[in-house]
């Protein structure tokens, strides 16, 4: 697993300031001292004003413009500042004001090209301090930013707002792209110009927090963003709980305040404890969205997910074949057909557990994680061992955070669930959320994970989470600490995920939340991939995977071939090949012609997956409202490439022009897994230079709706 502490980000900050007032730190801090942060493409200068506060010039602003109080780098509530604050504190004596002055900076070179910068601020009236932390990756134009808050007051202080970042940008021609959705309709983009007022993107759901909005966005400084030109700044908050990204436009600058949602989340911080905010990941590009994504993908493969330089196996899930209705024999019968088409990994989904309340539907059994004696009388080990004998790895589905009221666990420990006293229990998918702030629940969930993943021959797990919070009450937390639930739950969850990843370093993990309800780098660093949506219709997945790819590398986007939408098998396979290939199919009942197409697609996927998963992505033609979508991947040495064309409506076979090739390189053109009965690729077998291919393009073999063409380019 990568050492995530090496994550670095570059940022775009230009700064300077001239402020009136008398510095309270005049004896120790030179007036107008500047702290510079630089990466290959960016620079930001924080500067100390005459009043001892630290300021920032907005990105894109006129450097000669006089800076004012609203340009403070991390504004605090209650002492003159009147706009949306980054920090709101009630001190131990009840004082609701905070005044932070600059106290110094430390810089540490972690490894070559990666620097940690800590800017220390303190309140002269209280032993209260804030550290603004930046890990800079100088060559990547990526900056990781967070805030550490600490005090030595005589009692607890209460944190209201505690932003991870408080970045200033000039408001002129500034556009925001953000993403909204719901179950089976995740990650829909919208782009709008930011105007005076406050635009808020947030989640108040605590668990499965990304279902309706994703905590990743794009800020474009030169009008609506495009792929290959213009200045863009991507933000991605590494947090799996309730979040808020607020863009406060006062007409002179726009402040991007991102972090834990302050709603119902007041946090009581004891003396000598440190509150560390979630990490905010910033990625800068002066050449549009494509370069932005390639920088972020490269960082993610190194630091943002597990084993980011290992290609992903071909997976088959049993769910479409069996649902809840299976036993040992039924599952074992699926192994040989799976092996025949080229499957490498078999995943046993929901329904394998529960005895007093068997998991024969979604209304019972969650929480009772013992193999069902009727279905699997000898447990999971023989079933996993049988898969390994057939040359398949074996994986298992778990949902450790949840419980059905109809379960032995709930009968024994009704106080372990998150619920509000004096209110009737509200169920979603017939289940409740276990209270991870409770130590006994933490121990229970770890035991379940350890017992299940410790079964011999289990080397993969799908970690699911199928509901969010609507009655956020904890019988464990004290009455005056109920607002801690939203934050402490996530911290306990991360501790559980971290322990799982460290205890089972060779076990591959899928991050799932009833689809895209938990898609963020806070959780993803413990996982290999995520499940973007329960909607597997490939016509839906083409634009959806396009939008996820702004922030997440395709190797982390699980894409399965199914019968959803009744699309042609060839089209469904091509869509899955462009991400992390998997299947939810009953191979026993699959028609021979579809099985042949599937087998060919798996063979082609294995041949090109090192390029599609480890190479650079170039988005060529947006599928949104278009006749077709197209993209290509290029290997690190630029000797190989793979082009995908997805025909969404009837049209003409117009040239598709790949990007990122070596202009002087020579590339043999070959269609991977061509569709049966369709005319061959017009340029099949020809060798052209990268310059010719990028200039003149390739005529794909598809022109009708729901057709696809996958083209290999190589030596």
Coordinates of C-alpha atoms in Angstrom, one line a residue, residues 225-232 284-294 619:
X225 CA -14.1 24.6 -18.9
X226 CA -12.9 22.7 -21.9
X227 CA -10.6 19.8 -22.4
X228 CA -7.4 21.2 -23.8
X229 CA -7.2 25.0 -23.0
X230 CA -7.9 27.3 -20.1
X231 CA -6.9 27.5 -16.4
X232 CA -8.8 25.0 -14.2
X284 CA -4.1 22.8 -11.2
X285 CA -3.9 22.9 -15.0
X286 CA -3.2 25.7 -17.4
X287 CA -4.2 23.5 -20.3
X288 CA -7.8 22.5 -19.6
X289 CA -9.5 19.5 -18.1
X290 CA -7.5 16.8 -19.8
X291 CA -4.2 17.8 -18.3
X292 CA -5.9 18.3 -14.9
X293 CA -7.2 14.7 -14.9
X294 CA -3.9 13.2 -16.1
X619 CA -11.1 12.5 -23.5

